[in-house]
Coordinates of C-alpha atoms and ligand atoms in Angstrom, one line a residue:
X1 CA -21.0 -6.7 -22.5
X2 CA -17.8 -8.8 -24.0
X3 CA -15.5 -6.3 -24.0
X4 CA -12.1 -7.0 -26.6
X5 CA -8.8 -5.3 -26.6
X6 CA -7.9 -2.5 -29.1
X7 CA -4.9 -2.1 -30.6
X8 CA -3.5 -0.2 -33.9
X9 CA -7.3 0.9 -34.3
X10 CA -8.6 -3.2 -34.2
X11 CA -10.8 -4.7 -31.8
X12 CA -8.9 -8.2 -30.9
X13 CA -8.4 -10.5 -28.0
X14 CA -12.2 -12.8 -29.5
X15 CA -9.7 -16.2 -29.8
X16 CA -7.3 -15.7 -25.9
X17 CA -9.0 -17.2 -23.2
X18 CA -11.7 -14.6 -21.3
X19 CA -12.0 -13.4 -18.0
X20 CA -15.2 -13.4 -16.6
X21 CA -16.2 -9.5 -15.2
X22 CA -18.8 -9.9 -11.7
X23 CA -21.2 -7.4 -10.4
X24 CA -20.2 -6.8 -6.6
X25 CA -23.8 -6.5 -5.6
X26 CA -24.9 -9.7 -7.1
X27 CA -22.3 -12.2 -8.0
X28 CA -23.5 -12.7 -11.2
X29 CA -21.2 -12.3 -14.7
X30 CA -21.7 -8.3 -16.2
X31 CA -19.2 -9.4 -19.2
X32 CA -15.7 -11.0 -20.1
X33 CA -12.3 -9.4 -21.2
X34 CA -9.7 -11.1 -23.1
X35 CA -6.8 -12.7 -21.0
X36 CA -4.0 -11.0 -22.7
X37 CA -0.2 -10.6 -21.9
X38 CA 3.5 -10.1 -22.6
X39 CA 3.5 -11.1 -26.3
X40 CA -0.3 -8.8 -27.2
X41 CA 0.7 -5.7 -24.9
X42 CA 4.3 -5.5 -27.4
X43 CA 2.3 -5.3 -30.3
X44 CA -0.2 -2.5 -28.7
X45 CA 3.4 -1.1 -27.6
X46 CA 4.7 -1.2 -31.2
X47 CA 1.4 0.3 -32.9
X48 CA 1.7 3.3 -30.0
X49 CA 5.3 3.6 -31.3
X50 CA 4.3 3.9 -34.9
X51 CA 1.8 6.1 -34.7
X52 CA 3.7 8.4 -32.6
X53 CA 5.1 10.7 -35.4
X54 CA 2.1 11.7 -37.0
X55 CA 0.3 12.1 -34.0
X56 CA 2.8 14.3 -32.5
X57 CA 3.1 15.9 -35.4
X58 CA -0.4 17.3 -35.7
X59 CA -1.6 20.5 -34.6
X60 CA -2.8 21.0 -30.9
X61 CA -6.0 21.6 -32.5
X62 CA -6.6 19.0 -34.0
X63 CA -6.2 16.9 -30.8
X64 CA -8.5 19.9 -29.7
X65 CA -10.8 18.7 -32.2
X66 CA -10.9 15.1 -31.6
X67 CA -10.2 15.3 -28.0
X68 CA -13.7 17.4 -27.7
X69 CA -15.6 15.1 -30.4
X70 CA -14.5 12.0 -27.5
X71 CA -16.0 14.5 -24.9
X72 CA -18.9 14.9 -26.9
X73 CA -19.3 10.6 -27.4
X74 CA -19.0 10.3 -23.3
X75 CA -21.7 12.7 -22.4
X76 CA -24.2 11.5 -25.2
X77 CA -23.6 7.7 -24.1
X78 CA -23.6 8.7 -20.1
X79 CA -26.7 6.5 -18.9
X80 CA -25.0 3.8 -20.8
X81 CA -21.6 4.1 -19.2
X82 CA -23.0 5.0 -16.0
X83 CA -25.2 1.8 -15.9
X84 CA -21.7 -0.5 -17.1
X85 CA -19.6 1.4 -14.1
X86 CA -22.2 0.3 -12.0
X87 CA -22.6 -3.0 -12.8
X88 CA -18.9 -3.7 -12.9
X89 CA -18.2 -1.5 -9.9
X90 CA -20.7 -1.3 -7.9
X91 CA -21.3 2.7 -6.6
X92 CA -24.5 3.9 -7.2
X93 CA -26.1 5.2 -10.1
X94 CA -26.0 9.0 -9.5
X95 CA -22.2 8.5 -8.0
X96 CA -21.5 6.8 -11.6
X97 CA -23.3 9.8 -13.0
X98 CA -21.1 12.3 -11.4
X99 CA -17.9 10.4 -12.5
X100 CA -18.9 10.4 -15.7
X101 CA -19.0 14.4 -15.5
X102 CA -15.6 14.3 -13.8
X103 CA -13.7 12.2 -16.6
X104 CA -15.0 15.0 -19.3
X105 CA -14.2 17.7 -17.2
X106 CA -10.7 16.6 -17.4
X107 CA -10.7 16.1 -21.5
X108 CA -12.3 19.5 -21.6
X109 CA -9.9 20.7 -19.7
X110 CA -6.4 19.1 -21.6
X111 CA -8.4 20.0 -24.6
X112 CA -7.6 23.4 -24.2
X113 CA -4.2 23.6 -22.1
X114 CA -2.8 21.6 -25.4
X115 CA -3.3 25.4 -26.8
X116 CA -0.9 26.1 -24.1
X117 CA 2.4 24.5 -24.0
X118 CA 4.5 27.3 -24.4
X119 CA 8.3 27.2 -24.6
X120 CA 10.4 30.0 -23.5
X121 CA 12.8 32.9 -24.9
X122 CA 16.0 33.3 -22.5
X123 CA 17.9 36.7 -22.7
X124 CA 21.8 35.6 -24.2
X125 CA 24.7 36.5 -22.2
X126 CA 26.1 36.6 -25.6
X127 CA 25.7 38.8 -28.8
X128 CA 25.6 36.5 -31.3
X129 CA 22.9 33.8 -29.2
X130 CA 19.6 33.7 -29.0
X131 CA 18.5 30.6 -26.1
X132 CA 15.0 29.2 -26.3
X133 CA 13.0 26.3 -23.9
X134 CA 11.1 24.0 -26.2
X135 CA 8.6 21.3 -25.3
X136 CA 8.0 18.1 -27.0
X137 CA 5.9 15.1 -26.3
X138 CA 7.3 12.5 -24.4
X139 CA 6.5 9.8 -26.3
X140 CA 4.3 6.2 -26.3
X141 CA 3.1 6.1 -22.9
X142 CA 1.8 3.4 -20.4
X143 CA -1.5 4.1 -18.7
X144 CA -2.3 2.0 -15.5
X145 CA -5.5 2.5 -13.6
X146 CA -7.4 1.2 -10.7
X147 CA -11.3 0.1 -10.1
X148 CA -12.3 2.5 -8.2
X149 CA -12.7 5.4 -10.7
X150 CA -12.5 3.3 -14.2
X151 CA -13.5 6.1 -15.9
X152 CA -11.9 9.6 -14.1
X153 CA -8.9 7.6 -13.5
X154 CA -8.3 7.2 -17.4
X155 CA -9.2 10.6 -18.6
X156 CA -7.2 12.1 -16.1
X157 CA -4.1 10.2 -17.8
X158 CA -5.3 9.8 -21.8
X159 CA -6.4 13.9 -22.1
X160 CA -3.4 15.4 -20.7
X161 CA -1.1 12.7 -22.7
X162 CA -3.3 12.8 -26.2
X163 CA -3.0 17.0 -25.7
X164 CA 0.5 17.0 -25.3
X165 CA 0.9 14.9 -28.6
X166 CA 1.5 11.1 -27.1
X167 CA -0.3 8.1 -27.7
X168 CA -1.3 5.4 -25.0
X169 CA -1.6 2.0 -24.2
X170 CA -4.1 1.6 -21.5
X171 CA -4.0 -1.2 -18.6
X172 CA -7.3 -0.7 -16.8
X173 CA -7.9 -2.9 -13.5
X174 CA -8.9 -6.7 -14.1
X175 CA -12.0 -5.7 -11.5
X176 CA -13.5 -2.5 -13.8
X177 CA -12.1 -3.1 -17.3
X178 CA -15.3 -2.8 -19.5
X179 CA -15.9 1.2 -19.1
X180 CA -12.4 1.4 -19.9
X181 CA -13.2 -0.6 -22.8
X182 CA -16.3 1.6 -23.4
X183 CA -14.5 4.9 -23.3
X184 CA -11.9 3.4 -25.8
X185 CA -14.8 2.5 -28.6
X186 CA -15.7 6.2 -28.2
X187 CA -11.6 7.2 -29.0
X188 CA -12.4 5.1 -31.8
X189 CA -15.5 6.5 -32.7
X190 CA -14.2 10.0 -32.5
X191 CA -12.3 9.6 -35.5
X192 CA -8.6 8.6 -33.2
X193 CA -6.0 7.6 -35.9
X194 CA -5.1 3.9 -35.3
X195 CA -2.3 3.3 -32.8
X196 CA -2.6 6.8 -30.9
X197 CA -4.9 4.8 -28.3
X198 CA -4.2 1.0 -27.3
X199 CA -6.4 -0.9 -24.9
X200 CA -5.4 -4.5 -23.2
X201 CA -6.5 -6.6 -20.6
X202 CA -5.5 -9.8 -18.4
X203 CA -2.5 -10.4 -16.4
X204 CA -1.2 -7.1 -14.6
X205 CA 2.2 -8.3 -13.9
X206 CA 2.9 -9.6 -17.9
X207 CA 1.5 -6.8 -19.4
X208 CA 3.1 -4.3 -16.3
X209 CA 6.6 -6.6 -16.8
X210 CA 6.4 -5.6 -21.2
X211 CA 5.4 -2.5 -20.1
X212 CA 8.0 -1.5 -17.7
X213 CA 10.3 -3.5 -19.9
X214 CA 9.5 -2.1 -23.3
X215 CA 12.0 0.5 -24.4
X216 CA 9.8 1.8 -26.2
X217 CA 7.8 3.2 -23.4
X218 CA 9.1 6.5 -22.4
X219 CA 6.4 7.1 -19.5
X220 CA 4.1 4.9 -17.2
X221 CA 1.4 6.8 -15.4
X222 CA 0.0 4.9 -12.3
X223 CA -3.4 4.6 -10.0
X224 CA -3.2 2.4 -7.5
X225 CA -1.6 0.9 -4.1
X226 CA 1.3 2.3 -2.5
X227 CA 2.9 -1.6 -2.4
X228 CA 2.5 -1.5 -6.6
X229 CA 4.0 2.3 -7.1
X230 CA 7.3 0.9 -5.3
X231 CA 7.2 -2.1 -7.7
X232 CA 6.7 -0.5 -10.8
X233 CA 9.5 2.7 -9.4
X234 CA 11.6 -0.6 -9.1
X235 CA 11.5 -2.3 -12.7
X236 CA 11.4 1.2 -14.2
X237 CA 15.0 1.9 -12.3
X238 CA 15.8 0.2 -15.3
X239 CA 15.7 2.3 -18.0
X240 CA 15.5 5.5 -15.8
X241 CA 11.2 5.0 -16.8
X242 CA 9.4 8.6 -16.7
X243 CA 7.2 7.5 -13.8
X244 CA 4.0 9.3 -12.5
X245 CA 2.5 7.4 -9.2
X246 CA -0.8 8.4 -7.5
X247 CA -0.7 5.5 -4.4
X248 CA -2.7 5.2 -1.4
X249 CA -3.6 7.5 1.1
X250 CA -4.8 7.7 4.8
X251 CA -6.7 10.8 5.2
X252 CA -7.1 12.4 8.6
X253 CA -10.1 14.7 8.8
X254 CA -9.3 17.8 11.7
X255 CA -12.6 18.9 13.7
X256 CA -11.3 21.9 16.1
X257 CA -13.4 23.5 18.6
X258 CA -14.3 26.5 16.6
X259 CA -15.7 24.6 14.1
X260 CA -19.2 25.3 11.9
X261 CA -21.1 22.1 13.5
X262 CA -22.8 22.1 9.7
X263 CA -20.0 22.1 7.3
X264 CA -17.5 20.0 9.6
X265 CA -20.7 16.9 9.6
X266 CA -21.8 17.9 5.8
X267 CA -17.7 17.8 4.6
X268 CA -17.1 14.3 6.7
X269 CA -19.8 12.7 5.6
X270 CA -19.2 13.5 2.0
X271 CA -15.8 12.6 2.5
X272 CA -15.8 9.5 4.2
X273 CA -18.6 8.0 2.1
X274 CA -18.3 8.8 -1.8
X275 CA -17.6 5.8 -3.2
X276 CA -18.6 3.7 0.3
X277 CA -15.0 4.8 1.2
X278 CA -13.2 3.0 -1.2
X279 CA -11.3 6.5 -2.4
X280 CA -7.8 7.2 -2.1
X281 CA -8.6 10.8 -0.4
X282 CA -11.5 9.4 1.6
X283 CA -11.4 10.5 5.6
X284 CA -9.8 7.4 7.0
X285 CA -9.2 9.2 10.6
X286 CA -11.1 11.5 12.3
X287 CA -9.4 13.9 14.7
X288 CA -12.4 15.7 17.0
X289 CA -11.0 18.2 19.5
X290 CA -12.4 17.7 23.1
X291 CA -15.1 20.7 23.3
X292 CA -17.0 19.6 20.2
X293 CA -16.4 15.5 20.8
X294 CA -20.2 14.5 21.7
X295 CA -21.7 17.0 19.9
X296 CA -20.2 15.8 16.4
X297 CA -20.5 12.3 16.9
X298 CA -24.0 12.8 17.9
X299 CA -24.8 14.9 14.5
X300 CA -22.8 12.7 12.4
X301 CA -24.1 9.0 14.1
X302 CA -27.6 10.5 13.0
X303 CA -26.4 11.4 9.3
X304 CA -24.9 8.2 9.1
X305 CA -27.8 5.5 10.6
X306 CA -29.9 7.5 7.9
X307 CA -27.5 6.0 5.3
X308 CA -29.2 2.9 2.6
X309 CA -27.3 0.2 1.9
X310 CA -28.1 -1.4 -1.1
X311 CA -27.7 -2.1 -5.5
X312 CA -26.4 0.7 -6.9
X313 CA -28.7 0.6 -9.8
X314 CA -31.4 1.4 -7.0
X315 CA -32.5 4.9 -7.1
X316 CA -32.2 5.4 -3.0
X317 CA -29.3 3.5 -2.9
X318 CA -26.4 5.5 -1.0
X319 CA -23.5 2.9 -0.5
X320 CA -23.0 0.4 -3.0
X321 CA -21.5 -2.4 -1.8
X322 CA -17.5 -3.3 -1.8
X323 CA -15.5 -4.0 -5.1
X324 CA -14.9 -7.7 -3.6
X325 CA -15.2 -10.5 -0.6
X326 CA -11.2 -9.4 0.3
X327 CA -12.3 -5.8 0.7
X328 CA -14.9 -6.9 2.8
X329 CA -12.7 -9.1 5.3
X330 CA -10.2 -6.0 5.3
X331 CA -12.5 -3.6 7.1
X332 CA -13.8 -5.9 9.2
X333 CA -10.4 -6.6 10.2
X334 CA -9.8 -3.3 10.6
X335 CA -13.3 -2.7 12.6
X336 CA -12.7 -5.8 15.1
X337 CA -9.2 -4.9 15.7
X338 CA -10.3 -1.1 17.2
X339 CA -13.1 -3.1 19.2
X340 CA -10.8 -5.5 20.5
X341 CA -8.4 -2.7 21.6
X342 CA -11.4 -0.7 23.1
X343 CA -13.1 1.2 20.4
X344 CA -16.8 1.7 20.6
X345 CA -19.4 1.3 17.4
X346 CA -21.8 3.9 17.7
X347 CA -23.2 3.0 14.3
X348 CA -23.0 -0.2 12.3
X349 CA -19.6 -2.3 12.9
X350 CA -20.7 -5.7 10.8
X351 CA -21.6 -7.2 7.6
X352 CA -24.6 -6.6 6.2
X353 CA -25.5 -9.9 4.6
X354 CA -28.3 -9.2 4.1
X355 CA -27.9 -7.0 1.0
X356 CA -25.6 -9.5 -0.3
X357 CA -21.9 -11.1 0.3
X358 CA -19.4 -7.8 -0.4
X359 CA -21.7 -5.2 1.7
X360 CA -20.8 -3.6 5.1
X361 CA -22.2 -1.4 7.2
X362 CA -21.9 2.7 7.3
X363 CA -19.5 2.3 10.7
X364 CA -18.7 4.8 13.2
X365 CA -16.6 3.8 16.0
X366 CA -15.5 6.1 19.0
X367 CA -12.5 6.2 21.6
X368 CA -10.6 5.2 19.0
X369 CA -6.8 5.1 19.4
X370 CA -3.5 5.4 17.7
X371 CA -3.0 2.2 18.8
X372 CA -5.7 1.0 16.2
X373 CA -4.7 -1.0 12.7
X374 CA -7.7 1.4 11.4
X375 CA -5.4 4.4 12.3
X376 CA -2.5 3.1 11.0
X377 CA -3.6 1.2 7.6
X378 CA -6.0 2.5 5.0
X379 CA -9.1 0.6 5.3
X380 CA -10.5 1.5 2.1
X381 CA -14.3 0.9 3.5
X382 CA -17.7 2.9 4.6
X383 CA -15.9 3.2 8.4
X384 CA -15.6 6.4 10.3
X385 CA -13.3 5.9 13.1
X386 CA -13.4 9.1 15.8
X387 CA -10.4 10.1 18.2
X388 CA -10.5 12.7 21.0
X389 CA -7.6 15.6 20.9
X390 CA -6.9 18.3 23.2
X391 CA -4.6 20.3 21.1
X392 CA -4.1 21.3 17.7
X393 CA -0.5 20.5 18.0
X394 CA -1.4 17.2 19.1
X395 CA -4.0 16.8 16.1
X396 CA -0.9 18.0 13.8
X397 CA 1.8 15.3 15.2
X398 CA -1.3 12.7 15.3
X399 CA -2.2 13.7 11.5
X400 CA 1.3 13.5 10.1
X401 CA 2.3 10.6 11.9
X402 CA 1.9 8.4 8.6
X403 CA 4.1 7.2 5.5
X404 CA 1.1 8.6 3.3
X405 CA 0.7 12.3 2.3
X406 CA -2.2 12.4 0.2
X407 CA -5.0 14.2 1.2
X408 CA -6.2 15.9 4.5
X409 CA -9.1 17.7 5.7
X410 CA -9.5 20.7 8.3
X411 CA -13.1 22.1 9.8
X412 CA -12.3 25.5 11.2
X413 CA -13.7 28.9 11.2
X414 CA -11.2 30.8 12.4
X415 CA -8.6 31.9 9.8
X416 CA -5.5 31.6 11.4
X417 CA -5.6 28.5 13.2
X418 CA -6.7 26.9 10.0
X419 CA -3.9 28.8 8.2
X420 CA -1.0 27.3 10.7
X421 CA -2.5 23.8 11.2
X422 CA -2.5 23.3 7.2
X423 CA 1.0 24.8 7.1
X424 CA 2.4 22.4 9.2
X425 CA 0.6 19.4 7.6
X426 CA 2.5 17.4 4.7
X427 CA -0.4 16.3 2.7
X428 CA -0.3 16.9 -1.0
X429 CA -4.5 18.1 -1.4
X430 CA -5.7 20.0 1.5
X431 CA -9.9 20.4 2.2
X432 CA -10.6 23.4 4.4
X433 CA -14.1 23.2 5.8
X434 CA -14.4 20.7 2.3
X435 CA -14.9 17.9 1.9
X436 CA -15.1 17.0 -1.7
X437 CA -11.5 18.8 -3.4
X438 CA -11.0 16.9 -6.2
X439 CA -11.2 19.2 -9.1
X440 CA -9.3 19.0 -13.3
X441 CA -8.5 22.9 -13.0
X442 CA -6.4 21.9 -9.9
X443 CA -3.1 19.5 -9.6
X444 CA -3.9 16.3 -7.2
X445 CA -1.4 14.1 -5.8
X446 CA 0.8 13.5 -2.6
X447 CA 3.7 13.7 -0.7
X448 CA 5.6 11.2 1.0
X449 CA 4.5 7.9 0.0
X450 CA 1.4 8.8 -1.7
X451 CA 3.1 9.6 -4.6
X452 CA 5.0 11.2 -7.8
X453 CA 4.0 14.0 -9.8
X454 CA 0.7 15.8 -10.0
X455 CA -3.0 14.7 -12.4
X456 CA -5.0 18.0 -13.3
X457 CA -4.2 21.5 -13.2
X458 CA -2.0 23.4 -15.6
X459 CA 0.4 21.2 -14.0
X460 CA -0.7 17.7 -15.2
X461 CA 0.2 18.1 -18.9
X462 CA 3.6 18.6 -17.8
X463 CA 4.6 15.0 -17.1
X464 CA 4.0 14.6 -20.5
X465 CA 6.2 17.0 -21.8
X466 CA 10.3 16.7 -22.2
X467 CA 11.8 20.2 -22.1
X468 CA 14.7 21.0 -25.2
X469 CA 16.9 23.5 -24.5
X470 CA 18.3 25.3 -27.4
X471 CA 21.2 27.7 -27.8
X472 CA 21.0 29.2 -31.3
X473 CA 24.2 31.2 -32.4
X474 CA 23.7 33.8 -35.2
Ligands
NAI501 N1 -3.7 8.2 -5.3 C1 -4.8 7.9 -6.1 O1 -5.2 8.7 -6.9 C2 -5.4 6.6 -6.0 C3 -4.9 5.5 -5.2 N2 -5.5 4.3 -5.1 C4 -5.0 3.3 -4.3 O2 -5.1 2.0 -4.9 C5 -5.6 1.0 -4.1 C6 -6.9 0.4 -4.6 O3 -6.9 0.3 -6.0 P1 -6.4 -1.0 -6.7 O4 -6.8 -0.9 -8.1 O5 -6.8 -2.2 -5.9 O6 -4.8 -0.9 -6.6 P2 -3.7 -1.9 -7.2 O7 -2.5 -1.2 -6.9 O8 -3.9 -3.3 -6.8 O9 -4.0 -1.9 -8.8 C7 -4.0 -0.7 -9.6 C8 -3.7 -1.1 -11.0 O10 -2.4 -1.7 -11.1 C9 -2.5 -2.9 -11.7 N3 -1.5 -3.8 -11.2 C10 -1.5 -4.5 -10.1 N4 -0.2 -5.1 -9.9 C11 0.5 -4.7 -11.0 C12 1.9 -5.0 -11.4 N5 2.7 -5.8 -10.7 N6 2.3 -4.4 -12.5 C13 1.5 -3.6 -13.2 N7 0.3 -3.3 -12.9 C14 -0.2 -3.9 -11.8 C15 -3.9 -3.4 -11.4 O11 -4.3 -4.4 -12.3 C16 -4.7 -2.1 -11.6 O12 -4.9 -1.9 -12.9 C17 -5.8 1.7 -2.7 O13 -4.6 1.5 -2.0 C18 -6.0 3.1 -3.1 O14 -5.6 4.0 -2.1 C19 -6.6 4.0 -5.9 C20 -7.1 5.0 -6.7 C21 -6.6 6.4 -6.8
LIG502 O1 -9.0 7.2 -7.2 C1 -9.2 8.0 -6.4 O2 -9.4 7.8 -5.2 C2 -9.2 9.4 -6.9 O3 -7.9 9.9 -7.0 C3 -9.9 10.3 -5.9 S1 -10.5 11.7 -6.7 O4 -9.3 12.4 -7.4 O5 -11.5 11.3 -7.7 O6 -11.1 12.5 -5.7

């Protein structure tokens, strides 16, 4: 698949230099992108801007309308999209399935809370005064996503900005462009007027640089690292930049004493391994208190050595293997480092070149310690690594001892230690005896250095929204 870039409702980008796209599994070429920059992302920037009025303008359902005929395009194209996430990505069928469900459960979902952005009457301290809240878009805004979700990561930005009446220009990851690209034609398909959606690919720091630069970009949404958030939160100091940041996280997973044996291997499991690991809320520490220590690693070792490595486009594939060679040499970084400071591997702990150059293992490693780059640094990767704690105030001072603030899990049965041990932990998205949380009815993003602002929920269409208020004298 060639994908092009699309802007003011044109497919361009055939005479720029291309960027080939790789399949992670394989090595070989799935498709090329256009190598745009600076000069192409303006002219998306200015369609975005000219488009803006009428756009805004129109009713909510109208975007309704247009937003659900979009809905409609995804599903009825899903084993096509699924196969090019795949390919480009590399997580397996069913898991590109699934995402596919995701990413429309959050246009169905902005589809309707566009019906819902109400303003507000305020009571006058005066006679002859009426004071009202009013909400209006916020304007063109900038969409940048990463390669680990190309398709939920986009929805979760283009429904909640297309309800609330902006238009877009998308900057999907160099590594996962073409369902971007995909999901796009289908905006165009839908009937989108031309300029409400923008798509262009190539060089992130040009096209972020005109992006962050652009005056006429009143808001930049971001997916991605941590170290990128700060950079774009720098350029957009700026022009004071509406910002929205979900960064990188370092999950702990808490496994107390009480704990349902089931649910707390069941919940890590899912955790830790959708997506072979490379998600920003995936369990990247795992805090077992001392009663239950050998029991779970015993369950979960078994649940994981069970675990096929392989193609994602094969049916009993369950991890896929990593987005590139770099993320490859970063978990084994991480994995050697915890064995060279006295970590155990239960299960796994190398490459497995065998299914190809960008695979690793399933890993669990035990008598893990603080002390530990994988305890300190998200790995990103299909490794479970598995401390011993006495205390749940230990396991709360151990789980919060971390810049990030994402995500965090708890497996408890009993109500008010799980109550009090969430309470006290400064995660943005709490699982409780869950694993899997992520949801488009509810708002997802961090604390600390995780992030800005929330994605889904009623919350989410709010960052999209400038509040007016008006006092009316009669
Ligand atoms: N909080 C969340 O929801 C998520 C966080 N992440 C985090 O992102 C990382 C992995 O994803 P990646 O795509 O590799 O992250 P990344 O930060 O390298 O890239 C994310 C996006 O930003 C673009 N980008 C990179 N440098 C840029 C710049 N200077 N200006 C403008 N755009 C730029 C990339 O091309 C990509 O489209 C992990 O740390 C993960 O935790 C990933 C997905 C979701
Ligand atoms: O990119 C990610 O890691 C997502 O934010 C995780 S989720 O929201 O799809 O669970």
């Amino acid at each position: 698949m060639n994908g092009l870039n699309y802007i003011n409702g044109e497919w361009t980008g055939q005479q720029l230099e291309q960027k080939n796209i790789y399949n992670p599994a394989t090595g070989d070429i799935v498709g090329t992108i256009p190598k745009a920059g600076a000069k192409e992302t303006s002219v998306a920037i200015d369609a975005a801007a000219a488009s803006f009025k009428s756009w805004s303008e129109a009713t909510v359902y109208e975007r309704y309308r247009l937003l659900k005929e979009w809905a409609k395009l995804i599903i009825d194209q899903k084993e096509e999209i699924a196969r090019i996430m795949t390919l480009e990505m590399g997580k397996p069928l069913a898991e590109s399935r699934g995402e596919i469900d995701y990413a429309v459960s959050y246009i169905d979902w902005y589809a309707e809370e566009g019906k819902r952005i109400y303003g507000e009457v305020i009571p006058s301290h005066k006679p002859n005064n009426r004071m009202q809240v009013w909400k209006k878009p916020v304007g063109v805004v900038a969409a940048i996503t990463p390669w680990n979700f190309p398709a939920a990561m986009l929805t979760r930005k283009m429904a909640p900005a297309f309800a609330a009446g902006c238009t877009v220009v998308v900057k999907p990851s160099g590594e996962t462009p073409l369902t971007a690209i995909k999901l796009v034609e289908l905006c165009h398909e839908a009937g989108f007027p031309a300029g409400v959606v923008n798509i262009v690919t190539g060089s992130s720091t040009e096209i972020g640089g005109e992006l962050m630069g652009n005056a006429k970009v009143k808001k930049v949404t971001f997916t991605g690292s941590t170290a990128v958030g700060k950079k774009l939160m720098e350029q957009g100091a700026k022009q004071l930049k509406r910002l929205s940041l979900e960064l990188g996280g370092h999950a702990p997973i808490i496994i107390l004493d009480d704990t349902d044996l089931d649910k707390a291997v069941e919940g890590t499991m899912a955790s830790k391994f959708r997506n072979a690991g490379q998600t920003c809320v995936c369990g990247n520490r795992i805090y077992v208190q001392e009663g239950i220590y050998d029991a779970f690693i015993e369950r979960f070792a078994e649940k994981v050595k069970s675990m096929k490595l392989g193609n994602g486009l094969n049916s009993d594939t369950d991890i896929g293997p990593l987005i590139n060679h770099g993320a490859v040499e970063k978990v084994e970084e991480h994995v050697n480092d915890a064995v060279s400071k006295g970590a155990q591997v239960v299960v796994g702990g190398d490459r497995n070149a065998a299914a190809g150059d960008n695979y690793y293992a399933p890993t669990v490693l035990k008598d893990v310690n603080a002390n530990m780059i994988v305890m300190k640094e998200e790995t990103f990767g299909p490794v479970a690594p598995i401390q011993k704690v006495r205390t749940d105030a230990e396991a709360i001072q151990l789980a919060n001892d971390t810049p990030y603030g994402l995500a965090a899990y708890v497996f408890t049965e009993n109500l008010s230690r799980g109550m009090k041990l969430i309470e006290n932990l400064d995660y943005g998205v709490v699982g409780w005896n869950e694993g899997i949380v992520s949801a488009a009815q509810a708002p997802f993003g961090g604390m600390k250095e995780s992030g800005v602002g929330r994605e889904g929920g009623h919350q989410g269409i709010e960052d999209f929204l400038e509040k007016q208020y008006v006092s009316i004298g009669i």
